[in-house]
Tab-separated table of C-alpha atoms in Angstrom:
chain	number	residue	atom	x	y	z
A	1	MET	CA	-24.408	-4.519	13.984
A	2	ARG	CA	-23.060	-7.924	14.871
A	3	VAL	CA	-19.344	-8.386	15.316
A	4	SER	CA	-17.801	-11.780	14.626
A	5	VAL	CA	-16.243	-13.370	17.675
A	6	THR	CA	-14.896	-16.556	16.129
A	7	THR	CA	-11.495	-15.405	14.934
A	8	PRO	CA	-8.641	-15.642	17.490
A	9	VAL	CA	-6.792	-12.510	18.451
A	10	ASN	CA	-3.348	-12.396	16.895
A	11	ARG	CA	-1.832	-9.012	17.678
A	12	ARG	CA	0.126	-7.453	20.468
A	13	SER	CA	-1.897	-5.110	22.660
A	14	ARG	CA	-0.552	-1.872	23.997
A	15	HIS	CA	-3.370	-2.040	26.494
A	16	ALA	CA	-2.433	-5.203	28.324
A	17	ARG	CA	-2.010	-3.105	31.429
A	18	VAL	CA	-5.630	-2.050	31.109
A	19	PHE	CA	-6.787	-5.638	31.564
A	20	ALA	CA	-4.631	-5.954	34.653
A	21	GLY	CA	-6.481	-2.977	36.026
A	22	MET	CA	-9.765	-4.484	34.980
A	23	VAL	CA	-9.020	-7.660	36.886
A	24	LEU	CA	-8.006	-5.764	40.039
A	25	GLY	CA	-10.166	-2.697	40.097
A	26	LEU	CA	-12.524	-2.204	37.166
A	27	ALA	CA	-16.125	-1.878	38.232
A	28	LEU	CA	-18.145	-4.654	36.630
A	29	VAL	CA	-20.678	-3.212	34.246
A	30	SER	CA	-23.329	-5.887	34.703
A	31	ASN	CA	-26.728	-6.691	36.044
A	32	LEU	CA	-25.312	-9.223	38.477
A	33	SER	CA	-25.421	-8.931	42.225
A	34	ALA	CA	-21.807	-9.449	43.217
A	35	CYS	CA	-21.341	-8.874	46.930
A	36	SER	CA	-17.910	-7.913	48.176
A	37	GLY	CA	-15.853	-10.911	49.184
A	38	SER	CA	-18.262	-13.491	47.768
A	39	LYS	CA	-19.294	-15.174	44.506
A	40	ALA	CA	-22.723	-15.076	42.952
A	41	LEU	CA	-23.734	-18.748	42.898
A	42	VAL	CA	-26.556	-20.832	41.534
A	43	GLY	CA	-26.192	-24.135	43.337
A	44	ASP	CA	-22.476	-24.882	43.392
A	45	LYS	CA	-21.630	-23.100	40.099
A	46	PRO	CA	-20.865	-19.360	39.758
A	47	THR	CA	-22.614	-16.985	37.397
A	48	ALA	CA	-20.671	-15.152	34.673
A	49	LYS	CA	-19.098	-11.816	35.498
A	50	LEU	CA	-18.347	-9.421	32.645
A	51	ALA	CA	-16.095	-6.363	32.429
A	52	VAL	CA	-16.125	-3.924	29.516
A	53	MET	CA	-13.619	-1.200	28.775
A	54	PRO	CA	-14.363	1.666	28.204
A	55	VAL	CA	-16.812	1.548	31.096
A	56	ASN	CA	-20.399	2.658	30.697
A	57	GLY	CA	-20.866	6.433	30.597
A	58	THR	CA	-17.258	7.294	29.745
A	59	THR	CA	-16.655	10.362	27.572
A	60	ASP	CA	-13.546	11.690	25.815
A	61	VAL	CA	-12.218	8.175	25.234
A	62	PRO	CA	-8.978	8.204	23.160
A	63	PRO	CA	-9.967	6.703	19.790
A	64	ASP	CA	-6.716	4.780	19.412
A	65	GLY	CA	-7.616	2.594	22.416
A	66	PRO	CA	-9.556	-0.639	21.789
A	67	ILE	CA	-12.865	-1.873	23.111
A	68	MET	CA	-11.974	-4.720	25.482
A	69	VAL	CA	-14.219	-7.338	27.069
A	70	LYS	CA	-13.335	-9.950	29.691
A	71	VAL	CA	-15.377	-12.670	31.392
A	72	THR	CA	-14.714	-14.832	34.426
A	73	ASP	CA	-16.689	-17.924	35.382
A	74	GLY	CA	-18.099	-18.237	31.878
A	75	LYS	CA	-17.569	-17.820	28.134
A	76	ILE	CA	-18.345	-14.861	25.877
A	77	GLN	CA	-21.180	-15.750	23.493
A	78	ASN	CA	-21.809	-12.538	21.591
A	79	VAL	CA	-20.416	-9.009	21.228
A	80	THR	CA	-22.438	-6.381	19.367
A	81	VAL	CA	-21.087	-2.878	18.743
A	82	THR	CA	-23.572	-0.305	17.430
A	83	THR	CA	-22.380	2.992	15.982
A	84	LYS	CA	-23.091	5.342	13.117
A	85	ALA	CA	-19.416	5.210	12.152
A	86	THR	CA	-17.409	2.475	10.464
A	87	LYS	CA	-18.115	-1.165	11.266
A	88	VAL	CA	-16.151	-2.274	14.311
A	89	GLU	CA	-14.187	-5.479	13.795
A	90	GLY	CA	-12.941	-7.588	16.671
A	91	ALA	CA	-11.844	-11.063	17.658
A	92	LEU	CA	-12.366	-13.525	20.474
A	93	THR	CA	-9.561	-15.465	22.066
A	94	PRO	CA	-9.736	-19.257	21.558
A	95	ASP	CA	-10.696	-19.815	25.205
A	96	GLY	CA	-13.700	-17.485	24.894
A	97	LEU	CA	-12.581	-15.332	27.807
A	98	GLN	CA	-11.547	-12.093	26.074
A	99	TRP	CA	-12.684	-10.015	23.092
A	100	GLN	CA	-10.956	-6.970	21.636
A	101	SER	CA	-11.672	-4.590	18.775
A	102	ARG	CA	-9.038	-4.682	16.091
A	103	TRP	CA	-8.674	-1.140	14.723
A	104	ALA	CA	-8.785	2.454	15.930
A	105	LEU	CA	-12.178	3.941	16.760
A	106	GLU	CA	-13.591	7.061	15.118
A	107	PRO	CA	-13.124	10.382	16.945
A	108	ALA	CA	-16.167	12.211	18.370
A	109	THR	CA	-18.369	9.124	17.984
A	110	SER	CA	-20.815	7.375	20.293
A	111	TYR	CA	-20.566	3.607	20.712
A	112	HIS	CA	-23.031	1.128	22.186
A	113	VAL	CA	-21.540	-2.205	23.272
A	114	MET	CA	-23.697	-5.172	24.243
A	115	VAL	CA	-22.011	-8.345	25.502
A	116	THR	CA	-23.600	-11.676	26.353
A	117	ALA	CA	-21.808	-14.457	28.224
A	118	LEU	CA	-22.799	-17.942	29.341
A	119	GLY	CA	-21.907	-18.630	32.979
A	120	LEU	CA	-20.777	-21.862	34.532
A	121	ASP	CA	-24.266	-21.970	36.032
A	122	GLY	CA	-25.679	-22.439	32.525
A	123	LYS	CA	-27.361	-19.033	32.456
A	124	THR	CA	-26.627	-16.081	30.187
A	125	ARG	CA	-25.775	-12.615	31.434
A	126	THR	CA	-25.718	-9.397	29.392
A	127	VAL	CA	-23.906	-6.110	30.056
A	128	ILE	CA	-23.992	-2.821	28.205
A	129	SER	CA	-21.469	-0.006	27.867
A	130	ASP	CA	-22.219	3.327	26.183
A	131	PHE	CA	-19.262	5.657	25.651
A	132	THR	CA	-18.090	8.501	23.423
A	133	THR	CA	-14.657	9.076	21.904
A	134	LEU	CA	-12.996	12.455	22.164
A	135	LYS	CA	-12.978	15.061	19.421
A	136	ALA	CA	-9.538	15.315	17.833
A	137	LYS	CA	-7.791	18.637	18.387
A	138	LYS	CA	-5.810	18.125	15.193
A	139	VAL	CA	-6.409	15.832	12.222
A	140	ILE	CA	-4.115	14.321	9.630
A	141	GLN	CA	-5.507	13.136	6.321
A	142	ALA	CA	-4.014	10.537	3.985
A	143	ALA	CA	-4.539	10.431	0.223
A	144	VAL	CA	-3.773	7.652	-2.239
A	145	VAL	CA	-1.307	8.890	-4.864
A	146	ALA	CA	-1.252	5.620	-6.796
A	147	PRO	CA	-2.782	3.417	-8.032
A	148	ASP	CA	-6.205	4.736	-8.941
A	149	PRO	CA	-9.360	2.970	-7.724
A	150	GLY	CA	-10.190	0.049	-9.984
A	151	GLU	CA	-7.043	0.497	-12.082
A	152	LYS	CA	-5.376	-2.432	-13.826
A	153	VAL	CA	-1.642	-2.089	-13.178
A	154	GLY	CA	1.693	-3.792	-13.744
A	155	VAL	CA	3.390	-6.378	-11.545
A	156	GLY	CA	5.791	-3.820	-10.073
A	157	MET	CA	3.084	-1.408	-8.903
A	158	PRO	CA	3.605	0.196	-5.475
A	159	VAL	CA	0.905	1.631	-3.249
A	160	ILE	CA	1.777	5.256	-2.542
A	161	LEU	CA	0.176	7.287	0.253
A	162	HIS	CA	0.689	10.949	1.086
A	163	PHE	CA	-0.208	12.596	4.415
A	164	ASP	CA	-1.075	16.291	4.530
A	165	LYS	CA	0.988	16.784	7.723
A	166	PRO	CA	4.116	15.090	9.127
A	167	VAL	CA	3.505	11.763	10.862
A	168	ALA	CA	5.403	11.242	14.111
A	169	ASN	CA	3.807	7.972	15.231
A	170	ARG	CA	4.669	5.972	12.131
A	171	GLU	CA	4.355	2.557	13.742
A	172	GLN	CA	0.763	3.302	14.773
A	173	ILE	CA	-0.100	4.250	11.197
A	174	GLU	CA	1.430	1.072	9.762
A	175	LYS	CA	-0.440	-1.070	12.298
A	176	ASN	CA	-3.709	0.356	11.022
A	177	LEU	CA	-2.981	-0.415	7.356
A	178	GLU	CA	-4.175	-3.651	5.820
A	179	VAL	CA	-3.269	-5.156	2.423
A	180	ARG	CA	-5.399	-8.008	1.120
A	181	SER	CA	-4.937	-10.005	-2.090
A	182	THR	CA	-6.134	-13.142	-3.849
A	183	VAL	CA	-2.623	-14.588	-3.588
A	184	PRO	CA	-0.471	-14.216	-0.438
A	185	VAL	CA	2.406	-11.837	-1.109
A	186	LEU	CA	5.239	-10.666	1.149
A	187	GLY	CA	5.676	-6.899	1.240
A	188	ALA	CA	6.527	-3.965	3.490
A	189	TRP	CA	5.636	-0.331	4.067
A	190	HIS	CA	8.489	2.117	3.617
A	191	TRP	CA	8.656	5.776	4.683
A	192	LEU	CA	10.257	8.028	2.061
A	193	ASP	CA	9.878	10.955	4.484
A	194	SER	CA	7.494	11.986	7.266
A	195	GLN	CA	4.602	12.413	4.832
A	196	SER	CA	5.145	9.788	2.124
A	197	LEU	CA	4.559	6.069	2.665
A	198	VAL	CA	4.968	3.321	0.055
A	199	PHE	CA	4.046	-0.372	0.043
A	200	ARG	CA	6.223	-2.565	-2.171
A	201	THR	CA	6.227	-6.320	-2.505
A	202	LYS	CA	9.442	-8.306	-2.072
A	203	LYS	CA	9.023	-9.852	-5.502
A	204	TYR	CA	6.769	-8.719	-8.299
A	205	TRP	CA	3.040	-9.147	-7.818
A	206	PRO	CA	1.644	-12.351	-9.335
A	207	ALA	CA	-0.157	-11.560	-12.584
A	208	ASN	CA	-3.927	-11.142	-12.454
A	209	THR	CA	-4.083	-10.652	-8.684
A	210	LYS	CA	-6.826	-8.614	-7.047
A	211	VAL	CA	-5.647	-6.260	-4.289
A	212	HIS	CA	-7.601	-4.432	-1.585
A	213	VAL	CA	-5.886	-1.835	0.610
A	214	ILE	CA	-7.737	-0.701	3.727
A	215	GLY	CA	-6.442	2.107	5.903
A	216	HIS	CA	-8.174	2.135	9.300
A	217	LEU	CA	-6.793	5.598	9.850
A	218	ALA	CA	-9.728	7.528	11.287
A	219	GLY	CA	-8.827	7.665	14.973
A	220	ALA	CA	-5.281	6.377	14.573
A	221	ARG	CA	-2.899	8.577	16.558
A	222	ALA	CA	-0.505	9.992	13.971
A	223	ALA	CA	1.206	12.573	16.184
A	224	LYS	CA	0.688	14.266	19.560
A	225	ASP	CA	-2.986	15.238	19.858
A	226	SER	CA	-3.371	14.440	16.145
A	227	TYR	CA	-5.530	11.663	14.749
A	228	GLY	CA	-6.331	10.378	11.310
A	229	SER	CA	-9.530	11.896	9.936
A	230	LYS	CA	-10.610	9.461	7.203
A	231	ASN	CA	-10.203	5.825	6.285
A	232	ILE	CA	-8.800	4.529	3.010
A	233	ASP	CA	-10.505	1.894	0.878
A	234	LEU	CA	-8.728	1.065	-2.383
A	235	ASN	CA	-9.319	-1.784	-4.806
A	236	PHE	CA	-7.141	-2.412	-7.857
A	237	ARG	CA	-6.040	-5.295	-10.027
A	238	ILE	CA	-2.691	-6.537	-11.269
A	239	GLY	CA	-2.797	-7.251	-14.994
A	240	ASP	CA	-0.572	-9.501	-17.087
A	241	SER	CA	3.137	-9.488	-16.304
A	242	HIS	CA	4.885	-6.966	-18.598
A	243	VAL	CA	8.680	-6.920	-18.308
A	244	THR	CA	10.860	-4.996	-20.768
A	245	VAL	CA	14.656	-5.225	-20.851
A	246	ALA	CA	16.243	-2.372	-22.820
A	247	SER	CA	19.943	-2.530	-23.664
A	248	SER	CA	22.026	0.540	-24.395
A	249	THR	CA	24.804	-1.639	-25.820
A	250	ASN	CA	22.920	-3.705	-28.405
A	251	HIS	CA	20.337	-0.933	-28.954
A	252	HIS	CA	17.292	-3.190	-28.697
A	253	GLN	CA	14.641	-3.987	-26.127
A	254	VAL	CA	12.945	-7.313	-25.505
A	255	ILE	CA	9.398	-7.342	-24.176
A	256	LYS	CA	7.920	-10.272	-22.266
A	257	LYS	CA	4.306	-10.936	-21.394
A	258	ASN	CA	3.744	-13.477	-18.614
A	259	GLY	CA	7.324	-14.680	-19.080
A	260	LYS	CA	7.214	-15.158	-22.860
A	261	VAL	CA	8.955	-12.934	-25.403
A	262	ILE	CA	6.308	-11.298	-27.569
A	263	ARG	CA	8.218	-8.469	-29.251
A	264	GLU	CA	11.700	-7.102	-29.856
A	265	MET	CA	12.321	-3.616	-31.158
A	266	PRO	CA	15.308	-1.401	-32.019
A	267	LEU	CA	15.887	1.732	-29.981
A	268	SER	CA	18.228	4.617	-29.378
A	269	MET	CA	19.086	5.795	-25.850
A	270	GLY	CA	20.876	8.819	-24.386
A	271	LYS	CA	23.969	9.907	-26.284
A	272	GLY	CA	25.930	10.529	-23.081
A	273	GLY	CA	28.816	12.941	-22.884
A	274	GLU	CA	26.993	14.696	-20.058
A	275	ARG	CA	25.178	13.085	-17.166
A	276	LYS	CA	21.864	14.662	-18.146
A	277	TYR	CA	22.099	13.025	-21.576
A	278	THR	CA	22.682	9.538	-20.140
A	279	THR	CA	19.695	7.216	-19.741
A	280	THR	CA	19.400	6.000	-16.162
A	281	ASN	CA	20.347	2.377	-15.575
A	282	GLY	CA	18.307	-0.116	-13.553
A	283	LEU	CA	14.739	-1.121	-12.720
A	284	HIS	CA	12.201	1.506	-13.766
A	285	LEU	CA	8.432	1.456	-13.524
A	286	THR	CA	6.114	2.933	-16.107
A	287	MET	CA	4.508	5.911	-14.361
A	288	GLY	CA	2.054	7.196	-16.924
A	289	ARG	CA	1.468	7.736	-20.601
A	290	GLU	CA	0.456	10.661	-22.764
A	291	TYR	CA	-0.447	10.999	-26.415
A	292	LEU	CA	1.437	14.316	-26.548
A	293	THR	CA	4.233	15.552	-24.293
A	294	VAL	CA	6.044	18.871	-24.799
A	295	MET	CA	9.755	18.347	-24.121
A	296	ASP	CA	11.605	21.556	-23.326
A	297	SER	CA	15.339	21.704	-22.548
A	298	SER	CA	14.902	24.991	-20.683
A	299	THR	CA	13.605	22.968	-17.726
A	300	THR	CA	17.160	21.644	-17.285
A	301	GLY	CA	18.854	25.007	-17.658
A	302	CYS	CA	19.376	24.972	-21.432
A	303	GLY	CA	17.146	27.804	-22.607
A	304	GLN	CA	16.859	29.602	-25.909
A	305	GLY	CA	20.314	30.496	-27.204
A	306	CYS	CA	21.858	27.396	-25.654
A	307	PRO	CA	23.565	25.248	-28.352
A	308	ASP	CA	21.536	22.178	-27.323
A	309	TYR	CA	18.218	23.996	-26.851
A	310	TYR	CA	15.096	22.214	-28.031
A	311	ARG	CA	11.355	22.351	-27.584
A	312	GLU	CA	9.564	19.469	-29.248
A	313	ASP	CA	6.053	18.059	-29.433
A	314	VAL	CA	6.634	14.363	-28.793
A	315	TYR	CA	3.959	11.707	-29.322
A	316	TRP	CA	3.046	8.330	-27.819
A	317	THR	CA	5.052	8.813	-24.637
A	318	VAL	CA	5.365	6.399	-21.675
A	319	ARG	CA	7.092	7.907	-18.644
A	320	ILE	CA	9.675	5.862	-16.707
A	321	SER	CA	11.247	8.395	-14.283
A	322	ASP	CA	10.922	11.871	-12.809
A	323	SER	CA	14.078	13.100	-14.548
A	324	GLY	CA	12.229	13.462	-17.847
A	325	GLU	CA	12.774	9.982	-19.288
A	326	TYR	CA	10.187	8.417	-21.580
A	327	GLU	CA	9.864	5.729	-24.168
A	328	HIS	CA	8.381	7.594	-27.121
A	329	SER	CA	7.973	7.990	-30.845
A	330	ALA	CA	11.080	9.508	-32.447
A	331	PRO	CA	10.780	9.475	-36.245
A	332	TRP	CA	13.870	11.727	-36.485
A	333	SER	CA	16.158	9.006	-35.063
A	334	VAL	CA	14.815	5.911	-36.858
A	335	GLY	CA	18.058	5.671	-38.838
A	336	SER	CA	20.056	5.335	-35.602
A	337	GLN	CA	17.656	3.043	-33.763
A	338	GLY	CA	19.218	-0.376	-33.400
A	339	SER	CA	22.769	0.867	-33.939
A	340	GLU	CA	23.570	4.126	-32.105
A	341	ASN	CA	22.568	6.175	-29.033
A	342	VAL	CA	21.652	9.708	-30.085
A	343	SER	CA	18.873	10.904	-27.744
A	344	HIS	CA	18.952	13.400	-24.883
A	345	GLY	CA	18.244	10.563	-22.437
A	346	CYS	CA	14.890	9.127	-23.503
A	347	ILE	CA	14.383	5.776	-25.214
A	348	ASN	CA	13.627	6.559	-28.860
A	349	LEU	CA	11.358	4.190	-30.797
A	350	SER	CA	9.917	4.204	-34.291
A	351	PRO	CA	6.367	5.591	-34.507
A	352	ALA	CA	4.876	2.122	-35.060
A	353	ASN	CA	6.778	0.594	-32.130
A	354	ALA	CA	5.981	3.549	-29.872
A	355	ILE	CA	2.248	3.243	-30.578
A	356	TRP	CA	2.375	-0.490	-29.850
A	357	PHE	CA	4.293	0.047	-26.583
A	358	TYR	CA	1.912	2.847	-25.543
A	359	ASN	CA	-1.141	0.623	-26.016
A	360	PHE	CA	0.582	-2.344	-24.326
A	361	SER	CA	1.628	-0.565	-21.143
A	362	TYR	CA	0.015	-0.429	-17.718
A	363	ARG	CA	1.288	1.840	-14.984
A	364	GLY	CA	3.665	-0.198	-12.840
A	365	ASP	CA	5.151	-2.285	-15.654
A	366	ILE	CA	8.848	-3.151	-15.382
A	367	VAL	CA	11.357	-1.457	-17.712
A	368	GLN	CA	14.910	-2.577	-16.938
A	369	VAL	CA	17.602	-0.462	-18.598
A	370	THR	CA	21.031	-2.056	-18.881
A	371	GLY	CA	24.478	-0.946	-19.972
A	372	THR	CA	24.681	2.716	-18.914
A	373	ASN	CA	26.882	4.293	-16.243
A	374	ARG	CA	24.180	6.382	-14.565
A	375	GLU	CA	22.154	4.471	-11.976
A	376	LEU	CA	18.509	5.317	-11.416
A	377	GLU	CA	18.077	6.766	-7.931
A	378	PRO	CA	15.348	5.075	-5.840
A	379	ALA	CA	13.714	8.486	-5.279
A	380	ASN	CA	13.721	9.304	-9.012
A	381	GLY	CA	10.110	8.659	-9.960
A	382	TRP	CA	9.110	5.182	-8.879
A	383	GLY	CA	12.617	3.774	-8.656
A	384	PHE	CA	11.683	1.737	-5.586
A	385	TRP	CA	12.887	-1.551	-7.103
A	386	GLN	CA	16.421	-0.153	-7.130
A	387	GLU	CA	16.585	-0.816	-3.391
A	388	SER	CA	17.413	-4.293	-2.160
A	389	TRP	CA	14.809	-5.955	0.046
A	390	LYS	CA	17.140	-5.600	3.034
A	391	ASP	CA	17.462	-1.861	2.444
A	392	TRP	CA	13.729	-1.505	1.837
A	393	LEU	CA	13.003	-2.964	5.274
A	394	ARG	CA	15.246	-0.406	6.984
A	395	TYR	CA	12.548	2.237	6.582
A	396	THR	CA	9.511	0.388	7.845
A	397	ALA	CA	8.436	1.490	11.320
A	398	LEU	CA	7.307	-2.052	12.133
A	399	LYS	CA	10.841	-3.354	11.426
A	400	ARG	CA	9.389	-6.373	9.658
A	401	PRO	CA	7.572	-7.324	6.469
A	402	VAL	CA	3.899	-8.237	6.277
A	403	THR	CA	2.132	-10.942	4.294
A	404	THR	CA	-1.082	-9.940	2.583
A	405	THR	CA	-4.263	-11.569	3.860
A	406	ALA	CA	-7.188	-12.943	1.854
A	407	LEU	CA	-9.734	-10.551	0.361
A	408	ASN	CA	-12.162	-11.421	3.165
A	409	GLY	CA	-9.575	-10.350	5.755
A	410	THR	CA	-8.562	-13.798	6.968
A	411	SER	CA	-5.141	-15.395	6.680
A	412	VAL	CA	-4.540	-16.945	3.273
A	413	LEU	CA	-4.391	-20.713	3.587
A	414	THR	CA	-1.844	-21.325	0.840
A	415	ALA	CA	1.826	-21.022	1.750
A	416	ALA	CA	3.231	-17.505	1.765
A	417	PRO	CA	6.673	-16.696	0.354
A	418	PRO	CA	9.556	-17.147	2.823
A	419	ASP	CA	10.617	-14.150	4.843
A	420	ASP	CA	14.197	-13.638	3.796
A	421	ALA	CA	16.317	-10.874	2.365
A	422	SER	CA	17.504	-12.747	-0.702
A	423	GLY	CA	15.835	-13.610	-3.977
A	424	ASP	CA	15.358	-12.156	-7.418
A	425	PRO	CA	12.692	-9.437	-7.468
A	426	SER	CA	11.961	-10.236	-11.086
A	427	ALA	CA	10.536	-13.574	-10.020
A	428	PRO	CA	6.823	-13.383	-9.188
A	429	ALA	CA	5.731	-13.753	-5.582
A	430	ALA	CA	3.632	-16.755	-6.539
A	431	THR	CA	2.747	-18.686	-9.657
A	432	PRO	CA	1.000	-16.268	-12.035
A	433	GLY	CA	-2.562	-17.061	-12.989
A	434	ALA	CA	-3.047	-18.019	-16.597
A	435	SER	CA	-4.540	-15.402	-18.829
A	436	GLY	CA	-5.541	-15.432	-22.438
A	437	THR	CA	-6.448	-11.777	-22.413
A	438	PRO	CA	-4.374	-9.582	-24.732
A	439	GLY	CA	-2.357	-6.881	-23.036
A	440	GLY	CA	-3.214	-4.181	-25.546
A	441	THR	CA	-6.168	-2.775	-23.578
A	442	ALA	CA	-4.822	-0.859	-20.599
A	443	SER	CA	-6.450	1.556	-18.193
A	444	PRO	CA	-5.806	5.219	-19.012
A	445	LEU	CA	-2.496	6.238	-17.490
A	446	VAL	CA	-2.044	9.560	-15.771
A	447	THR	CA	1.337	10.925	-14.783
A	448	VAL	CA	1.550	11.082	-10.983
A	449	THR	CA	3.730	13.511	-9.015
A	450	PRO	CA	5.406	14.846	-12.161
A	451	SER	CA	8.554	16.901	-12.061
A	452	ALA	CA	8.980	20.040	-14.149
A	453	SER	CA	8.119	19.974	-17.837
A	454	PRO	CA	9.775	17.049	-19.613
A	455	ALA	CA	13.176	18.007	-20.915
A	456	ARG	CA	14.545	14.955	-22.669
A	457	SER	CA	14.026	13.470	-26.089
């Protein structure tokens, strides 16, 4: 395959010392006759001399090291990397003197590198390097928890990854993750623990944005003697902007689509008295929806015989936390909706309003609850928007945010959002695209990483 060599390198290399060694002592893998202490000349101009790392014939090459090419007395014209594994991407420096692969290589894989350079003598020279990467003693595999491939999601949607073993080299993993989008957006990866990694934008995704997440993880060193086993390739789409603000004090919620109010509905929230009966306050994300959810108080320690015991079949449910909170149909509390909080912590709606909200919702929509004295914990479901941007950045191994690139992998030409720790997350990261598509048709929503059986109604 042919590898593009027109894009400048723009990353720090942990292998800079390798090039120093190449300049001083690396055997030139070429078909040139280069006598010790002299230059190969044609007339008064020298021929090109090429060095490739790994050198020809090398075995057990660490897959997290790059392919590196350097030329003196000439310019690199072409680099071709042939392999049965994933396409190898790389970039040429603006001066044409160095080329380097961009991502980790695949373990236990043979590579064939062919490099052509044009010398100052006007003649081309070609060198070849065949090498094999080592077989990983241990492998770590990553899985996408959310969103689903091809899913249309809300403007608050995170990207959630889970690793089957603890990751020690977190910076290396983040360096091999790529987020592309049709609009440049500032975001950051954030480690919840040694196995859970989340990407969140600084401000909400612009509506109707296409997103492509690529994890170049096969060959990335995740821990000592442990390498990633498979790559990740995820495409999804942001739908219309859906933002709901639900008030526990005026007992109504206002729903906006792309910034415009489209519906207001009465509700009833948690009755309080006990913490478990208080609806959590703050920025929630819709996590999934179900036509029927069985809500059982025994999951919170109130079993049969308990004065507040209940077990109910509840319909048209949209989940907003992992502590059993939903927006759902509650025909038994219609008389209190709009005037009084009587639920066990959920947001009660009339059957007609619950059906409408169910059909309207994507996963990753914003539901902001106001007026209660129990704050939503960031680790409760997808409460990631409860953390300030400054706090979110504390748990990225790179210690900095990243701006998404274009879908073709190049830098987006339009201006990216400023890199600062201030700003309202409810504002979109860029001007939303116009859409005349109704929001009633949403992708099927599946509850992800659920807690015990729902216990609140």
